[in-house]
PDB file of C-alpha atoms in Angstrom:
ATOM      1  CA  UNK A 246     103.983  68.338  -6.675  1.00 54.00           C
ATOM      2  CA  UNK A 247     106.051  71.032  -8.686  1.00 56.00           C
ATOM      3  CA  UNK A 248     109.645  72.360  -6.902  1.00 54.00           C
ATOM      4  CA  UNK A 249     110.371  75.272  -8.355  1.00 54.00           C
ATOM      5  CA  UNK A 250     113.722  77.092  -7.441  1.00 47.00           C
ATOM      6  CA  UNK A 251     113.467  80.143  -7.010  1.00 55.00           C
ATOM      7  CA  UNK A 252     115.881  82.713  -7.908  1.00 50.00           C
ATOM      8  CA  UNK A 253     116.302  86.701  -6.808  1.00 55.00           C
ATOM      9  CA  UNK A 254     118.046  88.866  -8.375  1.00 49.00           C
ATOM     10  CA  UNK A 255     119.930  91.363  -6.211  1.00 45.00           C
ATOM     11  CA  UNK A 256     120.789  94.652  -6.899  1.00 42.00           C
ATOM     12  CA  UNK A 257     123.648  94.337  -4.172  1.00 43.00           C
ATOM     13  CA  UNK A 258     126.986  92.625  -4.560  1.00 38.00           C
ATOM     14  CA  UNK A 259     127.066  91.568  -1.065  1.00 39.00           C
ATOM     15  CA  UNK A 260     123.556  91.063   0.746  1.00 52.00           C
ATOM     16  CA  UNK A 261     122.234  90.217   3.893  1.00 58.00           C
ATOM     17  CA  UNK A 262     119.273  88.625   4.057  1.00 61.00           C
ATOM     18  CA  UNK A 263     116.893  89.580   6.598  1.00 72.00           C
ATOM     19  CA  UNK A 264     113.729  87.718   5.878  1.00 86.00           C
ATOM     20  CA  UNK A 265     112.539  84.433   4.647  1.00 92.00           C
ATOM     21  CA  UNK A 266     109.353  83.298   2.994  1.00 95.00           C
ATOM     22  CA  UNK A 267     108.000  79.732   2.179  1.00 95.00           C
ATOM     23  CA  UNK A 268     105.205  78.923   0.092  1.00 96.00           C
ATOM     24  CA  UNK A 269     103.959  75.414  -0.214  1.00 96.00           C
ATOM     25  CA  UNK A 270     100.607  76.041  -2.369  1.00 96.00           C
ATOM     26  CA  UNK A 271     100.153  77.877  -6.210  1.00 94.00           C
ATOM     27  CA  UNK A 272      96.368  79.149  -6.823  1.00 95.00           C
ATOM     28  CA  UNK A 273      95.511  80.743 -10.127  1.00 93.00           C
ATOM     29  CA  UNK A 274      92.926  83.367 -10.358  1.00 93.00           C
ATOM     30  CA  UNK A 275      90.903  84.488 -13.793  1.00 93.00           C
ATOM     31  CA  UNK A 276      88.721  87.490 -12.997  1.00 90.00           C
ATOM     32  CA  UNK A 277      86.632  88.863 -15.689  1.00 89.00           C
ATOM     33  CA  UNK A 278      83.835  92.333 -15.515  1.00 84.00           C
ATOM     34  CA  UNK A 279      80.612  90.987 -15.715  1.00 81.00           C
ATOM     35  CA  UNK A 280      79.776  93.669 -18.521  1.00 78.00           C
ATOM     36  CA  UNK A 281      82.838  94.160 -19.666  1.00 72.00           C
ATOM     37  CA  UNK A 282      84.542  92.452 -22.905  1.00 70.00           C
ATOM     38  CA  UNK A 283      87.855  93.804 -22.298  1.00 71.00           C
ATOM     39  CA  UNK A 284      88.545  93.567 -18.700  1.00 75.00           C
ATOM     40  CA  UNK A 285      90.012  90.136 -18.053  1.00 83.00           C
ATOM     41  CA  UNK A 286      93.408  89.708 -16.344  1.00 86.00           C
ATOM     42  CA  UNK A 287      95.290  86.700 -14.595  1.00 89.00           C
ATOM     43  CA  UNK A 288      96.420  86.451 -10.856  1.00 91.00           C
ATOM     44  CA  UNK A 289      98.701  83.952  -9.180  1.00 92.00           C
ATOM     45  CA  UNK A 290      98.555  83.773  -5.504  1.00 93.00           C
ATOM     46  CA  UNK A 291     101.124  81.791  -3.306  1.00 95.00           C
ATOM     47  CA  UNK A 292     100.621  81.055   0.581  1.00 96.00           C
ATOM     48  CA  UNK A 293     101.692  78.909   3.166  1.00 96.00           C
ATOM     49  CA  UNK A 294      99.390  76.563   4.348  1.00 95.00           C
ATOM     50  CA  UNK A 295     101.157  76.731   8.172  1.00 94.00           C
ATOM     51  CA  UNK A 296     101.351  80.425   8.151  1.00 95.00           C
ATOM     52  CA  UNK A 297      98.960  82.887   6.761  1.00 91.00           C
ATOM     53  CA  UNK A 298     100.317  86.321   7.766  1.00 93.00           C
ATOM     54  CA  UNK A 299     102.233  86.613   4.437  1.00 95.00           C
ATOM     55  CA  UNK A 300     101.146  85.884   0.758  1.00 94.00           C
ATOM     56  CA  UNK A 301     103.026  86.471  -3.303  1.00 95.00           C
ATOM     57  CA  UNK A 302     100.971  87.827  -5.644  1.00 93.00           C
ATOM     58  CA  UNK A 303     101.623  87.707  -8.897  1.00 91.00           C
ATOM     59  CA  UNK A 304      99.900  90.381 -10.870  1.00 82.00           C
ATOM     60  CA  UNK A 305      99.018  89.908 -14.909  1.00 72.00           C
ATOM     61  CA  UNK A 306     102.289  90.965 -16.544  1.00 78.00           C
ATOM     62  CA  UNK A 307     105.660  90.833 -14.247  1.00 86.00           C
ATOM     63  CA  UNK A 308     104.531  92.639 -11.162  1.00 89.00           C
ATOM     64  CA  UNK A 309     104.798  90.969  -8.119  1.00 93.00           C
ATOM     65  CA  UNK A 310     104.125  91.884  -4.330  1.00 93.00           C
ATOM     66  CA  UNK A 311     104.768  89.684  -0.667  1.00 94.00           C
ATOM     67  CA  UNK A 312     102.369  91.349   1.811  1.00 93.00           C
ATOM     68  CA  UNK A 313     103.371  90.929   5.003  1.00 94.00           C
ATOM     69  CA  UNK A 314     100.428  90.999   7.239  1.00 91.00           C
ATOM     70  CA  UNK A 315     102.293  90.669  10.557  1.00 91.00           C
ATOM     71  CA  UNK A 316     105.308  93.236   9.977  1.00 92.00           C
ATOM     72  CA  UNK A 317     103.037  95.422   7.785  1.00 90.00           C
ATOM     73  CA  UNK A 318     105.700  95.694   5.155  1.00 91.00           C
ATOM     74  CA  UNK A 319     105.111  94.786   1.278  1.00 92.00           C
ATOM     75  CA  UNK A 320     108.169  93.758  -0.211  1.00 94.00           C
ATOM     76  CA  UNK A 321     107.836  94.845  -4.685  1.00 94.00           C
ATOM     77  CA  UNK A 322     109.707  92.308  -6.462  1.00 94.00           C
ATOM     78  CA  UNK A 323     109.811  91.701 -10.775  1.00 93.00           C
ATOM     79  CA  UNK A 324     108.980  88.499 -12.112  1.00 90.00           C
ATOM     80  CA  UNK A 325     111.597  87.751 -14.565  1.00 87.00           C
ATOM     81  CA  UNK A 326     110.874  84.144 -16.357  1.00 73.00           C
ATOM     82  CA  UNK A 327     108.530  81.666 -15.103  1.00 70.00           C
ATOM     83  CA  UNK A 328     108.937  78.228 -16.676  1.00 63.00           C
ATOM     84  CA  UNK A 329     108.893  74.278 -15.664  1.00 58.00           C
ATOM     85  CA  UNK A 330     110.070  74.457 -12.079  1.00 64.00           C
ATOM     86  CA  UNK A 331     111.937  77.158 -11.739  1.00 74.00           C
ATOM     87  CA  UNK A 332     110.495  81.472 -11.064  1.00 81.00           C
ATOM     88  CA  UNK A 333     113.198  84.161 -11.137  1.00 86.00           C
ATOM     89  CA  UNK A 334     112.165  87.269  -9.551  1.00 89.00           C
ATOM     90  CA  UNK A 335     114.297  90.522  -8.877  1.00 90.00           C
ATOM     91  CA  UNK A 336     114.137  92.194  -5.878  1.00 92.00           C
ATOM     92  CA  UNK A 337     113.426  95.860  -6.344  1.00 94.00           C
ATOM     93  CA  UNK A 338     112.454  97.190  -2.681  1.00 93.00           C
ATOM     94  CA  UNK A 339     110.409  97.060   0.614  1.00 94.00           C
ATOM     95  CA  UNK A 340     108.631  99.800   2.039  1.00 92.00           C
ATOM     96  CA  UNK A 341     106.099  99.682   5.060  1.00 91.00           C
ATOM     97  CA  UNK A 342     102.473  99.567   4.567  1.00 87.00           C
ATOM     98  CA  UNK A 343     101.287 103.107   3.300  1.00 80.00           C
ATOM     99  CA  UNK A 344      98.887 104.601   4.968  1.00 75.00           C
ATOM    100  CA  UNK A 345      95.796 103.599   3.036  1.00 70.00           C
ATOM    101  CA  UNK A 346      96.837  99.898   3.599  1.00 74.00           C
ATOM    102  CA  UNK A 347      96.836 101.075   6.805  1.00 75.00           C
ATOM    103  CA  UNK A 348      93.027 101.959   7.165  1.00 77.00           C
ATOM    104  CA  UNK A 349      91.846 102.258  10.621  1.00 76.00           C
ATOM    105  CA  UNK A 350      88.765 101.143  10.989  1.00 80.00           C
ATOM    106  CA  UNK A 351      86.798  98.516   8.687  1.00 84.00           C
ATOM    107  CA  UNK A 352      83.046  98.737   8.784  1.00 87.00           C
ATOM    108  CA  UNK A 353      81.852  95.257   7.621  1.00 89.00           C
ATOM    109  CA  UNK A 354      79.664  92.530   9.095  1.00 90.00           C
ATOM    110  CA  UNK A 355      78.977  88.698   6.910  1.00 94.00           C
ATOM    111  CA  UNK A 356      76.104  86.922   6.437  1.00 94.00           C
ATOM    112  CA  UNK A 357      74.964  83.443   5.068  1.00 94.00           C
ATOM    113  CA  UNK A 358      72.009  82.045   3.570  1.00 87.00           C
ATOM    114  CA  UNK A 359      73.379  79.130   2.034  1.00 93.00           C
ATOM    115  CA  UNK A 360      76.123  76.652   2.884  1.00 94.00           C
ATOM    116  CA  UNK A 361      79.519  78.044   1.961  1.00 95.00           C
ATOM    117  CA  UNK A 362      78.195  80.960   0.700  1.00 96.00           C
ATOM    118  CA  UNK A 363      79.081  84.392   2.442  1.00 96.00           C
ATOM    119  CA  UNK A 364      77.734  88.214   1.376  1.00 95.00           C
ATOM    120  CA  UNK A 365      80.175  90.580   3.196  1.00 93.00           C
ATOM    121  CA  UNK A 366      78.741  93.748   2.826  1.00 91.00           C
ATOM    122  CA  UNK A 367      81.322  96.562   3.082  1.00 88.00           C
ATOM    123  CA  UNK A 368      81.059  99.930   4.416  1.00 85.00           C
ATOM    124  CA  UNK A 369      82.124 103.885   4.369  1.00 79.00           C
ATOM    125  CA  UNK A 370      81.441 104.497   7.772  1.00 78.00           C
ATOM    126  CA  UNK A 371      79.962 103.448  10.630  1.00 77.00           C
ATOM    127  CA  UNK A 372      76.680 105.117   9.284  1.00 77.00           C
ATOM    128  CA  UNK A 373      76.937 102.195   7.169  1.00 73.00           C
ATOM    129  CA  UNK A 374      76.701 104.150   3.739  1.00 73.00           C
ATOM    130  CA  UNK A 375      77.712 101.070   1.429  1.00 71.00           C
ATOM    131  CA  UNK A 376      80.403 100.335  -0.596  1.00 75.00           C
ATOM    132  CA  UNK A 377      80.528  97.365  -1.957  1.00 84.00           C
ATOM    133  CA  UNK A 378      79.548  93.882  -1.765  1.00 90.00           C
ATOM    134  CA  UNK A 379      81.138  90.666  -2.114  1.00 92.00           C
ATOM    135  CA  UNK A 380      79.065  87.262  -2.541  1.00 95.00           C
ATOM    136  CA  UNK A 381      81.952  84.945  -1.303  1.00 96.00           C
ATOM    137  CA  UNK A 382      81.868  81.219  -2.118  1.00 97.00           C
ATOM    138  CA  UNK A 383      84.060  78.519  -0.512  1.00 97.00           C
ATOM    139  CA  UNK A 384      85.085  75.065  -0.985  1.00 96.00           C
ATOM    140  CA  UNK A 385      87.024  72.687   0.420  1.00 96.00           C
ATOM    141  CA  UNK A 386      90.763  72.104   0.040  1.00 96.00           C
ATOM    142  CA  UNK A 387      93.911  70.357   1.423  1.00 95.00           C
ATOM    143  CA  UNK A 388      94.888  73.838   3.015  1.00 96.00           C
ATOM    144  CA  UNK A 389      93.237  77.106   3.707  1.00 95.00           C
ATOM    145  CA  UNK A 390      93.217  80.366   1.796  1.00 95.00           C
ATOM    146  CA  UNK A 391      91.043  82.620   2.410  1.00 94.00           C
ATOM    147  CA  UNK A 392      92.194  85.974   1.224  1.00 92.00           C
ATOM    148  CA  UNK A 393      90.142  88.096  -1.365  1.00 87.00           C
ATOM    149  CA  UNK A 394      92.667  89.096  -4.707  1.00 76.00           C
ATOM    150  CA  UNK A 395      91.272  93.036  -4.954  1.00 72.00           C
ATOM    151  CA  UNK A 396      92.623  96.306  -5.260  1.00 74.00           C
ATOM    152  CA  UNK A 397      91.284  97.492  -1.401  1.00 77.00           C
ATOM    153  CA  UNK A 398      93.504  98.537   1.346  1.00 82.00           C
ATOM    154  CA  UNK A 399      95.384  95.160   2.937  1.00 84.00           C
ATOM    155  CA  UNK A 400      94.216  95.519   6.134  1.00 84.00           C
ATOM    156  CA  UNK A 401      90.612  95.202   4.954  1.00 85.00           C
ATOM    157  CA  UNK A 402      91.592  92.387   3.006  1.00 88.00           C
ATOM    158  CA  UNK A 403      93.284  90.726   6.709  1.00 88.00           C
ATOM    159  CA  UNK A 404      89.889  92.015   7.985  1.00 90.00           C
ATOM    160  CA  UNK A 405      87.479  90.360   5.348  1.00 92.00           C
ATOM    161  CA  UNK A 406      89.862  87.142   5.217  1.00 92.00           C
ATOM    162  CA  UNK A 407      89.351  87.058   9.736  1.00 92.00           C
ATOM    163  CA  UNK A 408      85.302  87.347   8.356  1.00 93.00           C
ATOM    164  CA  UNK A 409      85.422  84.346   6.791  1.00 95.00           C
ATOM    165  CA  UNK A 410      88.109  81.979   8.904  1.00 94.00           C
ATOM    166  CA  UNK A 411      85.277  82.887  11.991  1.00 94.00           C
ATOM    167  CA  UNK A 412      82.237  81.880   9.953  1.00 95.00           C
ATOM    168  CA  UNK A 413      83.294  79.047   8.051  1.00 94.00           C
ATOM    169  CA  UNK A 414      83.453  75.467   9.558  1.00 93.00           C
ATOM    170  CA  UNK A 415      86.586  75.225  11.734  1.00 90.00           C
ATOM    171  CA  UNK A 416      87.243  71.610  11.334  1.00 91.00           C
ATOM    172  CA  UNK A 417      87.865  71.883   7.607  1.00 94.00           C
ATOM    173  CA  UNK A 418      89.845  73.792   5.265  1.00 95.00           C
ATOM    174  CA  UNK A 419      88.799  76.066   2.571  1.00 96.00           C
ATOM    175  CA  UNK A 420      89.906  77.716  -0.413  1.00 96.00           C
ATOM    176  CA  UNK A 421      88.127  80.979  -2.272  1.00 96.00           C
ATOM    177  CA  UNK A 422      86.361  79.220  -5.063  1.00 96.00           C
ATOM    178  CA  UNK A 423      84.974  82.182  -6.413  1.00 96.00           C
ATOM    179  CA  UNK A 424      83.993  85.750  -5.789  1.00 94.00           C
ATOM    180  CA  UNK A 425      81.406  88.758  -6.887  1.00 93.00           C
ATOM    181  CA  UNK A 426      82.075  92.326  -6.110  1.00 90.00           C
ATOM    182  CA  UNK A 427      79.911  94.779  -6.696  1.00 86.00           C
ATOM    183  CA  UNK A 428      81.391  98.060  -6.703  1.00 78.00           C
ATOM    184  CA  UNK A 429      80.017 101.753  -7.899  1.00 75.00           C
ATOM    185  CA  UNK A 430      82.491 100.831 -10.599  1.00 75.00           C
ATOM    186  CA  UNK A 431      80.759  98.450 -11.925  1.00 81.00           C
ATOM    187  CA  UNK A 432      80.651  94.127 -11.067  1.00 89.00           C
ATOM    188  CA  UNK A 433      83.533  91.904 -11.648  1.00 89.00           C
ATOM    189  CA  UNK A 434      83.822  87.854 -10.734  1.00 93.00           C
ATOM    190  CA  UNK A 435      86.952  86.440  -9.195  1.00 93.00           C
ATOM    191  CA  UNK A 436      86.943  82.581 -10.228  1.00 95.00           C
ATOM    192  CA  UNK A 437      90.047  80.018  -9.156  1.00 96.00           C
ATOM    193  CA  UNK A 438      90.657  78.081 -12.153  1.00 96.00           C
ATOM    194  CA  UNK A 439      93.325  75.769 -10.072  1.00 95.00           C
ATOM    195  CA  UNK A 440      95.770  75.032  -7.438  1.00 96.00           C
ATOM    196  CA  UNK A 441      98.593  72.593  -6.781  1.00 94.00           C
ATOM    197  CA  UNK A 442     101.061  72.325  -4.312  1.00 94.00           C
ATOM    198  CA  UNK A 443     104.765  73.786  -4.511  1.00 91.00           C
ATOM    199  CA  UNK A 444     107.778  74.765  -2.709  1.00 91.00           C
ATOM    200  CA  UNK A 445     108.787  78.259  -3.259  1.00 91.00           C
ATOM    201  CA  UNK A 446     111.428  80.186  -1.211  1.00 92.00           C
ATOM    202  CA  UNK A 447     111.979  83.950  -1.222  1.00 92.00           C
ATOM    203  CA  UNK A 448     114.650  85.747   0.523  1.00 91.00           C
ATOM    204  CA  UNK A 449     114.602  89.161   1.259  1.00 92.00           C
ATOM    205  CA  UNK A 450     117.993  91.537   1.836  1.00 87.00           C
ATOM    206  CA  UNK A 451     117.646  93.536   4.811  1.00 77.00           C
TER     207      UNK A 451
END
């Protein structure tokens, strides 16, 4: 198991901390355009296997984001060096959940035809004029993780990730192994490539 100390960068002389986050799990995330040569870009998720209202993404590059599901507030923060053990980020401001994150109303129902396999099939409006799908394959884990790395409003992601904790065998835990979502955009494939467990600690100023 890798300890990494974490360290964030203030842009306060004095601060008061007003929130805490622990991760204990690292996944890592490839996802590639199925007819695309040129989009292919790298994710890092952290979560905590006790508490899944909050999650750290880690964005291609040095952008980084804690959504918190609970108090609807996404905290921005810049990854600054990532090495053995040890991720410096700098804290660069919280803001509640705009209101597209905020959606309303999700129109989405899940199926299965195959064992850990799930088709959520997203829609506009209760007139179900579609949006997109997502083919959603699980696999078992030492913790649960269930949230879908996309660029859609967070609480359809809270939405979609409540699809699949209610479908999926409740006496074991899962992990996303992999993903398809086809969009009017075009089809791209979300694929885990690994995981390992971790201690991370955040603290954000008030």
């Amino acid at each position: 198991m890798k300890s990494y100390t974490t360290l964030l960068f203030l842009l306060f002389t004095l601060t008061v901390f007003g929130q805490e986050y622990r991760f204990d799990y690292m996944q890592n995330f490839e996802i590639k355009g199925v007819n695309s040569t040129t989009f292919n870009i790298k994710e890092t998720l952290f979560v905590n296997s006790q508490d899944d209202s909050y999650i750290l993404k880690i964005h291609s590059g040095n952008r980084a984001f804690i959504y918190d599901y609970k108090k609807e507030r996404l905290h921005h923060l810049t990854l600054l060096k990532t090495g053995h053990e040890e991720y410096e980020f700098k804290y660069v401001k919280s803001e509640n959940f705009l209101p597209w994150n905020k959606i309303k109303n999700v129109y989405a129902n899940i199926t299965s035809n195959r064992e850990n396999v799930y088709l959520i099939q997203d829609y506009k409006s209760k007139k179900r004029q579609k949006s997109n799908d997502y083919t959603v394959v699980l696999e078992e884990a030492p913790f649960t993780s269930l949230y879908i790395s996309d660029e859609i409003p967070a609480r359809k992601i809270l939405f979609f990730r409540n699809l699949l904790k209610d479908n999926s065998p409740k006496e074991k835990n899962f992990v996303i192994k992999e993903y398809t979502c086809n969009d009017p955009y075009g089809t791209f494939i979300s694929r885990l490539t690994d995981y390992e467990k971790t201690e991370l600690v955040i603290k954000i100023p008030k």
